[in-house]
Amino acid sequence: MERIAYVILTWNSRRHIAACLRAIYGITSLGAQIIVVDNGSADGTAELLEELARECPGHCSLEVVKNPRNLGTTRPRNQGLARVGRDAAYICILDADTQVNQAAMEELAGQLRRHPEYGVVGPRMADGSGREQLSGRNFPTPWEKLCKAAPVPALQALGERLERPPGWGSPRPCPVGYLMSACWLMPRELPGLVGGLDERIFYAPEDADYCARVWQAGRQVVFCPGARILHHWQRLSRQKLLSRHNWEHLMGLLYFFRKHRAFLRRWNPPGNPGENGAY
């Protein structure tokens, strides 16, 4: 039986983590090594994880790593990646507010098995109301981000169009600039090729940066619409305008633009610039 190592980050995630883990428990065609890294939750998440460990079925294992405080997204995920077992065929970076399923994970694993040129694949994601998330995107630009943040509906709509990748809406897998890290599946060997997440980014856009490095390493980042999962999509950066999350997001974006020299132009994946350089 092929085995997936799931790296899940929690921070005050009691509302969602039980459904997340039980969804993985229900996948019987693939083994699971589950590594949960808790970022100092204060809502009872850690206690609930102890209960959920007792439910863990035989084809799964569950390890919980406890951090004393919120360390962001990159450092804790690297903690989880360091614990992935040698028997895992794939690694899944997964948010605590998602619910995967057997059909979706089999589809994603099948894509990686058939396409060694793929580095990271991701599913179609929708919330409980059926609202679909743009989980595959063009790499960000300052202009796009300004448009999306502007209190003008026309500019917000323009920003959303700019981030939509070529081929979006096709029923077939399509390359995208980057995939949102709520659910990634990658070959076990990819972190050895690309490295871990950049810990100079606290919160975001760690997903865009990592996918840029996947492209630089000669692998593709691919959206797979045939795989569908549930994502409750908490969107922390939109809850409070003047919040630490938004400040860290801004700092992360500035770092990304500087690192990839993308202040004046969109960063293009080597060898696959998209439609008319649209990435």
PDB file of C-alpha atoms in Angstrom:
ATOM      1  CA  MET A   1       0.000   0.000   0.000  1.00  0.00           C
ATOM      2  CA  GLU A   2       1.383   3.417  -0.952  1.00  0.00           C
ATOM      3  CA  ARG A   3       1.710   5.809   1.964  1.00  0.00           C
ATOM      4  CA  ILE A   4       1.126   9.558   2.161  1.00  0.00           C
ATOM      5  CA  ALA A   5       2.762  11.677   4.868  1.00  0.00           C
ATOM      6  CA  TYR A   6       0.384  14.497   5.808  1.00  0.00           C
ATOM      7  CA  VAL A   7       1.935  17.617   7.364  1.00  0.00           C
ATOM      8  CA  ILE A   8      -0.841  19.613   9.046  1.00  0.00           C
ATOM      9  CA  LEU A   9      -0.407  22.910  10.868  1.00  0.00           C
ATOM     10  CA  THR A  10      -2.859  23.844  13.640  1.00  0.00           C
ATOM     11  CA  TRP A  11      -3.383  27.104  15.442  1.00  0.00           C
ATOM     12  CA  ASN A  12      -6.629  27.401  17.421  1.00  0.00           C
ATOM     13  CA  SER A  13      -8.081  24.843  15.029  1.00  0.00           C
ATOM     14  CA  ARG A  14     -10.414  22.926  17.354  1.00  0.00           C
ATOM     15  CA  ARG A  15     -13.373  23.803  15.139  1.00  0.00           C
ATOM     16  CA  HIS A  16     -11.950  21.956  12.117  1.00  0.00           C
ATOM     17  CA  ILE A  17      -9.213  19.500  13.069  1.00  0.00           C
ATOM     18  CA  ALA A  18     -11.460  16.558  13.994  1.00  0.00           C
ATOM     19  CA  ALA A  19     -13.161  16.561  10.576  1.00  0.00           C
ATOM     20  CA  CYS A  20      -9.778  16.992   8.885  1.00  0.00           C
ATOM     21  CA  LEU A  21      -8.199  13.976  10.601  1.00  0.00           C
ATOM     22  CA  ARG A  22     -11.263  11.753  10.376  1.00  0.00           C
ATOM     23  CA  ALA A  23     -11.381  12.387   6.629  1.00  0.00           C
ATOM     24  CA  ILE A  24      -7.821  11.054   6.377  1.00  0.00           C
ATOM     25  CA  TYR A  25      -8.685   8.106   8.627  1.00  0.00           C
ATOM     26  CA  GLY A  26     -11.435   7.211   6.148  1.00  0.00           C
ATOM     27  CA  ILE A  27      -9.020   6.747   3.228  1.00  0.00           C
ATOM     28  CA  THR A  28      -8.366   3.007   3.226  1.00  0.00           C
ATOM     29  CA  SER A  29      -6.573   2.575  -0.119  1.00  0.00           C
ATOM     30  CA  LEU A  30      -3.562   4.668   0.952  1.00  0.00           C
ATOM     31  CA  GLY A  31      -1.639   4.478   4.203  1.00  0.00           C
ATOM     32  CA  ALA A  32      -1.128   7.674   6.178  1.00  0.00           C
ATOM     33  CA  GLN A  33       1.604   9.088   8.360  1.00  0.00           C
ATOM     34  CA  ILE A  34      -0.011  12.156   9.944  1.00  0.00           C
ATOM     35  CA  ILE A  35       2.201  14.814  11.491  1.00  0.00           C
ATOM     36  CA  VAL A  36       0.331  17.647  13.202  1.00  0.00           C
ATOM     37  CA  VAL A  37       2.389  20.663  14.278  1.00  0.00           C
ATOM     38  CA  ASP A  38       0.475  22.806  16.756  1.00  0.00           C
ATOM     39  CA  ASN A  39       1.407  26.482  16.973  1.00  0.00           C
ATOM     40  CA  GLY A  40       0.605  27.073  20.629  1.00  0.00           C
ATOM     41  CA  SER A  41      -3.180  26.755  20.367  1.00  0.00           C
ATOM     42  CA  ALA A  42      -5.189  28.072  23.317  1.00  0.00           C
ATOM     43  CA  ASP A  43      -8.641  26.790  22.353  1.00  0.00           C
ATOM     44  CA  GLY A  44      -8.343  23.131  23.341  1.00  0.00           C
ATOM     45  CA  THR A  45      -6.877  21.935  20.030  1.00  0.00           C
ATOM     46  CA  ALA A  46      -4.043  20.083  21.782  1.00  0.00           C
ATOM     47  CA  GLU A  47      -6.440  18.227  24.089  1.00  0.00           C
ATOM     48  CA  LEU A  48      -8.682  17.284  21.181  1.00  0.00           C
ATOM     49  CA  LEU A  49      -5.677  15.929  19.285  1.00  0.00           C
ATOM     50  CA  GLU A  50      -5.032  13.551  22.183  1.00  0.00           C
ATOM     51  CA  GLU A  51      -8.583  12.198  21.809  1.00  0.00           C
ATOM     52  CA  LEU A  52      -8.210  11.911  18.034  1.00  0.00           C
ATOM     53  CA  ALA A  53      -4.964   9.949  18.443  1.00  0.00           C
ATOM     54  CA  ARG A  54      -6.971   7.229  20.205  1.00  0.00           C
ATOM     55  CA  GLU A  55      -9.249   6.943  17.153  1.00  0.00           C
ATOM     56  CA  CYS A  56      -6.355   6.509  14.712  1.00  0.00           C
ATOM     57  CA  PRO A  57      -6.927   3.324  12.637  1.00  0.00           C
ATOM     58  CA  GLY A  58      -4.266   0.731  11.926  1.00  0.00           C
ATOM     59  CA  HIS A  59      -3.346   1.984   8.451  1.00  0.00           C
ATOM     60  CA  CYS A  60      -2.554   5.432   9.884  1.00  0.00           C
ATOM     61  CA  SER A  61      -0.171   6.878  12.441  1.00  0.00           C
ATOM     62  CA  LEU A  62      -0.483  10.231  14.202  1.00  0.00           C
ATOM     63  CA  GLU A  63       2.323  12.305  15.709  1.00  0.00           C
ATOM     64  CA  VAL A  64       1.726  15.691  17.348  1.00  0.00           C
ATOM     65  CA  VAL A  65       4.486  18.295  17.662  1.00  0.00           C
ATOM     66  CA  LYS A  66       3.729  21.120  20.090  1.00  0.00           C
ATOM     67  CA  ASN A  67       5.227  24.584  19.715  1.00  0.00           C
ATOM     68  CA  PRO A  68       4.974  27.026  22.634  1.00  0.00           C
ATOM     69  CA  ARG A  69       3.738  29.895  20.457  1.00  0.00           C
ATOM     70  CA  ASN A  70       2.661  30.808  16.927  1.00  0.00           C
ATOM     71  CA  LEU A  71       5.729  30.359  14.728  1.00  0.00           C
ATOM     72  CA  GLY A  72       3.982  31.151  11.439  1.00  0.00           C
ATOM     73  CA  THR A  73       3.580  28.694   8.587  1.00  0.00           C
ATOM     74  CA  THR A  74       7.035  27.993   7.186  1.00  0.00           C
ATOM     75  CA  ARG A  75       9.039  26.930  10.249  1.00  0.00           C
ATOM     76  CA  PRO A  76       6.345  24.553  11.613  1.00  0.00           C
ATOM     77  CA  ARG A  77       5.812  22.949   8.218  1.00  0.00           C
ATOM     78  CA  ASN A  78       9.560  22.393   7.967  1.00  0.00           C
ATOM     79  CA  GLN A  79       9.371  20.752  11.402  1.00  0.00           C
ATOM     80  CA  GLY A  80       6.779  18.388   9.970  1.00  0.00           C
ATOM     81  CA  LEU A  81       8.753  17.719   6.782  1.00  0.00           C
ATOM     82  CA  ALA A  82      11.768  16.726   8.886  1.00  0.00           C
ATOM     83  CA  ARG A  83       9.655  13.931  10.447  1.00  0.00           C
ATOM     84  CA  VAL A  84       8.410  12.369   7.210  1.00  0.00           C
ATOM     85  CA  GLY A  85       9.243   8.668   7.143  1.00  0.00           C
ATOM     86  CA  ARG A  86      11.284   6.963   4.452  1.00  0.00           C
ATOM     87  CA  ASP A  87       8.341   4.686   3.636  1.00  0.00           C
ATOM     88  CA  ALA A  88       6.170   7.593   2.424  1.00  0.00           C
ATOM     89  CA  ALA A  89       5.693   7.756  -1.344  1.00  0.00           C
ATOM     90  CA  TYR A  90       4.174  11.241  -1.212  1.00  0.00           C
ATOM     91  CA  ILE A  91       3.963  14.253   1.071  1.00  0.00           C
ATOM     92  CA  CYS A  92       0.750  16.224   1.507  1.00  0.00           C
ATOM     93  CA  ILE A  93       0.914  19.749   2.923  1.00  0.00           C
ATOM     94  CA  LEU A  94      -2.589  20.211   4.294  1.00  0.00           C
ATOM     95  CA  ASP A  95      -4.481  22.936   6.163  1.00  0.00           C
ATOM     96  CA  ALA A  96      -6.482  21.990   9.233  1.00  0.00           C
ATOM     97  CA  ASP A  97      -9.672  23.434   7.719  1.00  0.00           C
ATOM     98  CA  THR A  98      -9.713  20.975   4.806  1.00  0.00           C
ATOM     99  CA  GLN A  99     -11.377  17.601   4.323  1.00  0.00           C
ATOM    100  CA  VAL A 100      -9.749  15.308   1.790  1.00  0.00           C
ATOM    101  CA  ASN A 101     -11.295  12.129   0.409  1.00  0.00           C
ATOM    102  CA  GLN A 102     -10.151   8.858  -1.117  1.00  0.00           C
ATOM    103  CA  ALA A 103     -11.073   9.695  -4.716  1.00  0.00           C
ATOM    104  CA  ALA A 104      -9.229  13.025  -4.634  1.00  0.00           C
ATOM    105  CA  MET A 105      -6.058  11.634  -3.076  1.00  0.00           C
ATOM    106  CA  GLU A 106      -6.002   8.674  -5.461  1.00  0.00           C
ATOM    107  CA  GLU A 107      -6.361  11.092  -8.390  1.00  0.00           C
ATOM    108  CA  LEU A 108      -3.539  13.339  -7.178  1.00  0.00           C
ATOM    109  CA  ALA A 109      -1.246  10.396  -6.426  1.00  0.00           C
ATOM    110  CA  GLY A 110      -2.037   8.935  -9.848  1.00  0.00           C
ATOM    111  CA  GLN A 111      -1.061  12.184 -11.557  1.00  0.00           C
ATOM    112  CA  LEU A 112       2.316  12.159  -9.805  1.00  0.00           C
ATOM    113  CA  ARG A 113       2.816   8.478 -10.595  1.00  0.00           C
ATOM    114  CA  ARG A 114       2.123   9.000 -14.308  1.00  0.00           C
ATOM    115  CA  HIS A 115       3.958  12.318 -14.668  1.00  0.00           C
ATOM    116  CA  PRO A 116       7.459  12.415 -13.186  1.00  0.00           C
ATOM    117  CA  GLU A 117       7.793  15.981 -14.483  1.00  0.00           C
ATOM    118  CA  TYR A 118       5.172  17.150 -11.963  1.00  0.00           C
ATOM    119  CA  GLY A 119       6.531  18.547  -8.710  1.00  0.00           C
ATOM    120  CA  VAL A 120       3.433  19.761  -6.860  1.00  0.00           C
ATOM    121  CA  VAL A 121      -0.185  18.979  -7.698  1.00  0.00           C
ATOM    122  CA  GLY A 122      -3.295  20.362  -6.070  1.00  0.00           C
ATOM    123  CA  PRO A 123      -7.058  19.739  -6.182  1.00  0.00           C
ATOM    124  CA  ARG A 124     -10.129  21.819  -6.877  1.00  0.00           C
ATOM    125  CA  MET A 125     -11.304  23.292  -3.557  1.00  0.00           C
ATOM    126  CA  ALA A 126     -14.714  24.594  -2.531  1.00  0.00           C
ATOM    127  CA  ASP A 127     -16.266  25.575   0.786  1.00  0.00           C
ATOM    128  CA  GLY A 128     -19.363  24.078   2.376  1.00  0.00           C
ATOM    129  CA  SER A 129     -21.651  26.284   0.288  1.00  0.00           C
ATOM    130  CA  GLY A 130     -20.027  25.135  -2.952  1.00  0.00           C
ATOM    131  CA  ARG A 131     -18.147  28.386  -3.554  1.00  0.00           C
ATOM    132  CA  GLU A 132     -14.987  27.473  -5.451  1.00  0.00           C
ATOM    133  CA  GLN A 133     -11.618  28.882  -4.510  1.00  0.00           C
ATOM    134  CA  LEU A 134      -9.048  30.061  -7.057  1.00  0.00           C
ATOM    135  CA  SER A 135      -6.493  27.631  -5.690  1.00  0.00           C
ATOM    136  CA  GLY A 136      -4.156  27.830  -8.702  1.00  0.00           C
ATOM    137  CA  ARG A 137      -2.881  31.306  -9.572  1.00  0.00           C
ATOM    138  CA  ASN A 138      -0.477  33.389 -11.569  1.00  0.00           C
ATOM    139  CA  PHE A 139       2.464  34.627  -9.544  1.00  0.00           C
ATOM    140  CA  PRO A 140       1.586  37.853  -7.687  1.00  0.00           C
ATOM    141  CA  THR A 141       2.523  41.357  -8.807  1.00  0.00           C
ATOM    142  CA  PRO A 142       2.369  44.609  -6.828  1.00  0.00           C
ATOM    143  CA  TRP A 143      -0.268  46.002  -9.214  1.00  0.00           C
ATOM    144  CA  GLU A 144      -2.502  42.950  -8.814  1.00  0.00           C
ATOM    145  CA  LYS A 145      -2.263  43.125  -5.015  1.00  0.00           C
ATOM    146  CA  LEU A 146      -3.045  46.852  -5.000  1.00  0.00           C
ATOM    147  CA  CYS A 147      -6.098  46.252  -7.188  1.00  0.00           C
ATOM    148  CA  LYS A 148      -7.409  43.517  -4.893  1.00  0.00           C
ATOM    149  CA  ALA A 149      -6.914  45.691  -1.800  1.00  0.00           C
ATOM    150  CA  ALA A 150      -8.549  48.780  -3.332  1.00  0.00           C
ATOM    151  CA  PRO A 151     -12.061  49.705  -2.056  1.00  0.00           C
ATOM    152  CA  VAL A 152     -13.234  49.892  -5.675  1.00  0.00           C
ATOM    153  CA  PRO A 153     -15.172  46.890  -7.048  1.00  0.00           C
ATOM    154  CA  ALA A 154     -13.910  47.410 -10.603  1.00  0.00           C
ATOM    155  CA  LEU A 155     -10.291  47.333  -9.434  1.00  0.00           C
ATOM    156  CA  GLN A 156     -10.936  44.310  -7.228  1.00  0.00           C
ATOM    157  CA  ALA A 157     -12.428  42.489 -10.221  1.00  0.00           C
ATOM    158  CA  LEU A 158      -9.384  43.430 -12.319  1.00  0.00           C
ATOM    159  CA  GLY A 159      -7.043  42.080  -9.650  1.00  0.00           C
ATOM    160  CA  GLU A 160      -8.938  38.791  -9.599  1.00  0.00           C
ATOM    161  CA  ARG A 161      -8.697  38.515 -13.398  1.00  0.00           C
ATOM    162  CA  LEU A 162      -4.966  39.183 -13.295  1.00  0.00           C
ATOM    163  CA  GLU A 163      -4.331  36.341 -10.878  1.00  0.00           C
ATOM    164  CA  ARG A 164      -6.382  33.806 -12.865  1.00  0.00           C
ATOM    165  CA  PRO A 165      -3.986  31.527 -14.809  1.00  0.00           C
ATOM    166  CA  PRO A 166      -4.284  30.580 -18.494  1.00  0.00           C
ATOM    167  CA  GLY A 167      -6.294  27.414 -18.947  1.00  0.00           C
ATOM    168  CA  TRP A 168      -8.282  27.877 -15.746  1.00  0.00           C
ATOM    169  CA  GLY A 169     -11.677  26.251 -16.149  1.00  0.00           C
ATOM    170  CA  SER A 170     -10.368  23.413 -18.315  1.00  0.00           C
ATOM    171  CA  PRO A 171     -11.454  19.929 -17.145  1.00  0.00           C
ATOM    172  CA  ARG A 172      -7.885  18.690 -17.698  1.00  0.00           C
ATOM    173  CA  PRO A 173      -4.848  19.230 -15.445  1.00  0.00           C
ATOM    174  CA  CYS A 174      -3.153  22.521 -16.255  1.00  0.00           C
ATOM    175  CA  PRO A 175       0.123  24.146 -15.164  1.00  0.00           C
ATOM    176  CA  VAL A 176      -0.251  27.201 -12.937  1.00  0.00           C
ATOM    177  CA  GLY A 177       2.227  29.627 -11.465  1.00  0.00           C
ATOM    178  CA  TYR A 178       1.548  28.486  -7.930  1.00  0.00           C
ATOM    179  CA  LEU A 179      -0.956  26.508  -5.886  1.00  0.00           C
ATOM    180  CA  MET A 180      -2.311  27.712  -2.566  1.00  0.00           C
ATOM    181  CA  SER A 181      -0.810  25.518   0.136  1.00  0.00           C
ATOM    182  CA  ALA A 182      -4.109  24.446   1.706  1.00  0.00           C
ATOM    183  CA  CYS A 183      -3.552  21.126  -0.084  1.00  0.00           C
ATOM    184  CA  TRP A 184      -0.401  20.149  -1.953  1.00  0.00           C
ATOM    185  CA  LEU A 185       0.712  16.671  -2.918  1.00  0.00           C
ATOM    186  CA  MET A 186       4.335  16.137  -3.911  1.00  0.00           C
ATOM    187  CA  PRO A 187       6.717  13.218  -4.381  1.00  0.00           C
ATOM    188  CA  ARG A 188       8.613  12.189  -1.245  1.00  0.00           C
ATOM    189  CA  GLU A 189      11.910  13.252  -2.819  1.00  0.00           C
ATOM    190  CA  LEU A 190      10.872  16.805  -3.759  1.00  0.00           C
ATOM    191  CA  PRO A 191      12.015  18.571  -0.544  1.00  0.00           C
ATOM    192  CA  GLY A 192      15.432  16.969  -1.066  1.00  0.00           C
ATOM    193  CA  LEU A 193      15.550  18.594  -4.488  1.00  0.00           C
ATOM    194  CA  VAL A 194      13.980  21.957  -3.662  1.00  0.00           C
ATOM    195  CA  GLY A 195      14.633  22.298   0.068  1.00  0.00           C
ATOM    196  CA  GLY A 196      12.189  23.335   2.785  1.00  0.00           C
ATOM    197  CA  LEU A 197       9.966  26.379   2.931  1.00  0.00           C
ATOM    198  CA  ASP A 198      11.739  29.733   3.240  1.00  0.00           C
ATOM    199  CA  GLU A 199      11.584  30.596   6.949  1.00  0.00           C
ATOM    200  CA  ARG A 200      12.225  34.269   6.227  1.00  0.00           C
ATOM    201  CA  ILE A 201       8.542  34.305   5.274  1.00  0.00           C
ATOM    202  CA  PHE A 202       6.382  34.090   8.406  1.00  0.00           C
ATOM    203  CA  TYR A 203       2.916  33.641   6.940  1.00  0.00           C
ATOM    204  CA  ALA A 204       2.602  34.317   3.204  1.00  0.00           C
ATOM    205  CA  PRO A 205       3.315  34.085   0.296  1.00  0.00           C
ATOM    206  CA  GLU A 206       5.278  30.986   1.266  1.00  0.00           C
ATOM    207  CA  ASP A 207       3.224  29.027  -1.276  1.00  0.00           C
ATOM    208  CA  ALA A 208       4.190  31.272  -4.211  1.00  0.00           C
ATOM    209  CA  ASP A 209       7.850  31.205  -3.183  1.00  0.00           C
ATOM    210  CA  TYR A 210       8.003  27.428  -2.841  1.00  0.00           C
ATOM    211  CA  CYS A 211       6.252  26.857  -6.165  1.00  0.00           C
ATOM    212  CA  ALA A 212       8.665  29.290  -7.845  1.00  0.00           C
ATOM    213  CA  ARG A 213      11.518  27.145  -6.551  1.00  0.00           C
ATOM    214  CA  VAL A 214       9.791  23.987  -7.796  1.00  0.00           C
ATOM    215  CA  TRP A 215       9.668  25.521 -11.283  1.00  0.00           C
ATOM    216  CA  GLN A 216      13.322  26.557 -10.972  1.00  0.00           C
ATOM    217  CA  ALA A 217      14.213  22.954 -10.104  1.00  0.00           C
ATOM    218  CA  GLY A 218      12.714  21.789 -13.411  1.00  0.00           C
ATOM    219  CA  ARG A 219       9.417  20.399 -12.088  1.00  0.00           C
ATOM    220  CA  GLN A 220       5.902  21.608 -12.901  1.00  0.00           C
ATOM    221  CA  VAL A 221       3.173  22.921 -10.603  1.00  0.00           C
ATOM    222  CA  VAL A 222      -0.158  21.553 -11.791  1.00  0.00           C
ATOM    223  CA  PHE A 223      -3.804  22.130 -10.875  1.00  0.00           C
ATOM    224  CA  CYS A 224      -5.851  18.913 -11.128  1.00  0.00           C
ATOM    225  CA  PRO A 225      -9.570  19.731 -11.404  1.00  0.00           C
ATOM    226  CA  GLY A 226     -10.568  16.067 -11.338  1.00  0.00           C
ATOM    227  CA  ALA A 227      -9.644  15.926  -7.649  1.00  0.00           C
ATOM    228  CA  ARG A 228     -12.109  17.767  -5.405  1.00  0.00           C
ATOM    229  CA  ILE A 229     -11.897  18.478  -1.687  1.00  0.00           C
ATOM    230  CA  LEU A 230     -13.663  20.604   0.901  1.00  0.00           C
ATOM    231  CA  HIS A 231     -11.871  23.696   2.205  1.00  0.00           C
ATOM    232  CA  HIS A 232     -13.591  25.845   4.799  1.00  0.00           C
ATOM    233  CA  TRP A 233     -11.198  28.668   3.910  1.00  0.00           C
ATOM    234  CA  GLN A 234     -10.775  30.841   7.003  1.00  0.00           C
ATOM    235  CA  ARG A 235      -9.012  33.655   5.063  1.00  0.00           C
ATOM    236  CA  LEU A 236      -7.220  35.059   8.105  1.00  0.00           C
ATOM    237  CA  SER A 237      -5.722  37.972   6.155  1.00  0.00           C
ATOM    238  CA  ARG A 238      -9.189  39.423   5.540  1.00  0.00           C
ATOM    239  CA  GLN A 239     -10.522  39.281   9.083  1.00  0.00           C
ATOM    240  CA  LYS A 240      -8.835  42.450  10.391  1.00  0.00           C
ATOM    241  CA  LEU A 241      -7.213  45.139   8.252  1.00  0.00           C
ATOM    242  CA  LEU A 242      -4.687  46.131  10.923  1.00  0.00           C
ATOM    243  CA  SER A 243      -3.625  42.699  12.099  1.00  0.00           C
ATOM    244  CA  ARG A 244      -0.373  40.830  12.528  1.00  0.00           C
ATOM    245  CA  HIS A 245      -1.411  38.456   9.729  1.00  0.00           C
ATOM    246  CA  ASN A 246      -1.826  41.321   7.273  1.00  0.00           C
ATOM    247  CA  TRP A 247       1.435  42.937   8.367  1.00  0.00           C
ATOM    248  CA  GLU A 248       3.325  39.655   7.974  1.00  0.00           C
ATOM    249  CA  HIS A 249       1.623  39.093   4.617  1.00  0.00           C
ATOM    250  CA  LEU A 250       2.782  42.495   3.406  1.00  0.00           C
ATOM    251  CA  MET A 251       6.339  41.845   4.601  1.00  0.00           C
ATOM    252  CA  GLY A 252       6.260  38.437   2.916  1.00  0.00           C
ATOM    253  CA  LEU A 253       5.103  39.922  -0.380  1.00  0.00           C
ATOM    254  CA  LEU A 254       7.836  42.558  -0.334  1.00  0.00           C
ATOM    255  CA  TYR A 255      10.383  39.849   0.382  1.00  0.00           C
ATOM    256  CA  PHE A 256       9.017  37.705  -2.478  1.00  0.00           C
ATOM    257  CA  PHE A 257       9.156  40.592  -4.957  1.00  0.00           C
ATOM    258  CA  ARG A 258      12.721  41.422  -3.916  1.00  0.00           C
ATOM    259  CA  LYS A 259      13.912  37.796  -3.897  1.00  0.00           C
ATOM    260  CA  HIS A 260      12.501  37.023  -7.331  1.00  0.00           C
ATOM    261  CA  ARG A 261      13.051  40.512  -8.792  1.00  0.00           C
ATOM    262  CA  ALA A 262       9.339  40.815  -9.457  1.00  0.00           C
ATOM    263  CA  PHE A 263       8.594  44.429  -8.472  1.00  0.00           C
ATOM    264  CA  LEU A 264       8.173  45.592 -12.087  1.00  0.00           C
ATOM    265  CA  ARG A 265       7.189  42.385 -13.882  1.00  0.00           C
ATOM    266  CA  ARG A 266       5.533  39.081 -13.080  1.00  0.00           C
ATOM    267  CA  TRP A 267       7.995  36.316 -12.298  1.00  0.00           C
ATOM    268  CA  ASN A 268       7.909  33.683 -15.068  1.00  0.00           C
ATOM    269  CA  PRO A 269       8.494  29.965 -14.512  1.00  0.00           C
ATOM    270  CA  PRO A 270      11.564  28.848 -16.532  1.00  0.00           C
ATOM    271  CA  GLY A 271      10.561  27.075 -19.714  1.00  0.00           C
ATOM    272  CA  ASN A 272       6.820  27.557 -19.201  1.00  0.00           C
ATOM    273  CA  PRO A 273       5.879  31.250 -19.281  1.00  0.00           C
ATOM    274  CA  GLY A 274       2.212  30.544 -19.898  1.00  0.00           C
ATOM    275  CA  GLU A 275       0.041  32.203 -22.468  1.00  0.00           C
ATOM    276  CA  ASN A 276       1.919  35.259 -23.815  1.00  0.00           C
ATOM    277  CA  GLY A 277       4.025  35.347 -20.671  1.00  0.00           C
ATOM    278  CA  ALA A 278       0.903  35.625 -18.515  1.00  0.00           C
ATOM    279  CA  TYR A 279       2.533  34.001 -15.494  1.00  0.00           C
TER     280      TYR A 279
END
